[in-house]
Coordinates of C-alpha atoms in Angstrom, one line a residue:
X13 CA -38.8 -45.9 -5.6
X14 CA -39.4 -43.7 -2.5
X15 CA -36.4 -41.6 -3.1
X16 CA -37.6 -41.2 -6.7
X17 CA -40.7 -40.0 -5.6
X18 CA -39.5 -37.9 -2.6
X19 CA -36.8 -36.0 -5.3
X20 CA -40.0 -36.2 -7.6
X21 CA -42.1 -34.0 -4.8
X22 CA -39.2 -32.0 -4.9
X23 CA -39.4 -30.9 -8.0
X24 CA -43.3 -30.4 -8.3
X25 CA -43.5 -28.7 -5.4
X26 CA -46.0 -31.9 -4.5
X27 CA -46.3 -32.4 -0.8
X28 CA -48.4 -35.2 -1.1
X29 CA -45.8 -37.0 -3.1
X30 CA -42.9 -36.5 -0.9
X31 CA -44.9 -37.6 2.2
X32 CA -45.9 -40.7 0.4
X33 CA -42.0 -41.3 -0.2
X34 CA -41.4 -40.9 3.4
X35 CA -45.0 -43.1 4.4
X36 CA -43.0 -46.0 2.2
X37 CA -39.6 -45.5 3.9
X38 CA -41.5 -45.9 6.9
X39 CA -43.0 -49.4 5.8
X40 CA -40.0 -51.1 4.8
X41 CA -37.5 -53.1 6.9
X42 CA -34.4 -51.2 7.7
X43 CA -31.5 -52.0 5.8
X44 CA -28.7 -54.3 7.7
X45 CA -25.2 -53.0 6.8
X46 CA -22.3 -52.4 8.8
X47 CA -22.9 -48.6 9.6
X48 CA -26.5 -49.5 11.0
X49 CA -24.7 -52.2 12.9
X50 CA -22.5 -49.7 15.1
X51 CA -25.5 -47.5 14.9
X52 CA -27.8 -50.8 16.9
X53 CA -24.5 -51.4 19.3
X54 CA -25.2 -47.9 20.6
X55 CA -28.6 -49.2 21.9
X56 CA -30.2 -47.3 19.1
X57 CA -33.4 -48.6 17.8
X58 CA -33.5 -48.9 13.9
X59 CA -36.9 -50.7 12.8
X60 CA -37.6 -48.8 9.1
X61 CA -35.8 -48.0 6.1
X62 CA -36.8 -44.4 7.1
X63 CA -35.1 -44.8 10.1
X64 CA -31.7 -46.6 8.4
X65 CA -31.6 -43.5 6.3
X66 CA -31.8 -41.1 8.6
X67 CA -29.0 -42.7 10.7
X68 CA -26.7 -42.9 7.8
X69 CA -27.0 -39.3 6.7
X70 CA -25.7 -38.7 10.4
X71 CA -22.6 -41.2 10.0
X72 CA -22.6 -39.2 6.4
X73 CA -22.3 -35.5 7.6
X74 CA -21.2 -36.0 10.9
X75 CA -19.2 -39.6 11.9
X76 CA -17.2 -38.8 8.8
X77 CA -16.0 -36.0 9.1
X78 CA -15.1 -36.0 13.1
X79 CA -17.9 -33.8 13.8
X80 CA -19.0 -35.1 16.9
X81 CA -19.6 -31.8 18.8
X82 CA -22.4 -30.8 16.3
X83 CA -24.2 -34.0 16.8
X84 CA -26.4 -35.0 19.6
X85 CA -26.0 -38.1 19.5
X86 CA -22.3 -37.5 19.4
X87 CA -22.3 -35.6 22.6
X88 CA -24.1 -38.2 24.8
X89 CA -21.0 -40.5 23.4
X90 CA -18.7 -38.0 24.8
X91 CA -20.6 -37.6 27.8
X92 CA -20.7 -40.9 28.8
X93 CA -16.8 -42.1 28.2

């Protein structure tokens, strides 16, 4: 539903609609897979679905495809080995 609405907002040019998606993402659970698993190993806090999703877009664009040195979150890895 929220993404629906968000892409929705998009497409309306309806700001009210796409923070409404997001206000939803923010009220449900996070989602429990393996990706937000390694993601909670880190010591990373994921509480909402908004959350979940943000976290896999950054496995998405940058775990994938090795590109560590354009992530933040990548770098403090690096740092800290």
């Amino acid at each position: 539903m929220a993404p629906l609405l968000f892409a929705w907002g998009i497409h309306r040019d309806d700001d009210e609609s796409k923070e409404k998606a997001l206000q939803l993402l923010g009220e449900l659970p996070a989602e429990s897979n393996s990706i937000i698993s390694k993601w909670q190993s880190l010591g990373l806090d994921i509480k909402s679905a908004c959350d979940s999703q943000a976290f896999l877009e950054l496995y998405k664009e940058h775990c994938l495809r090795k590109a560590c040195l354009q992530c933040a979150i990548g770098m403090e890895i690096i740092k800290a080995e």
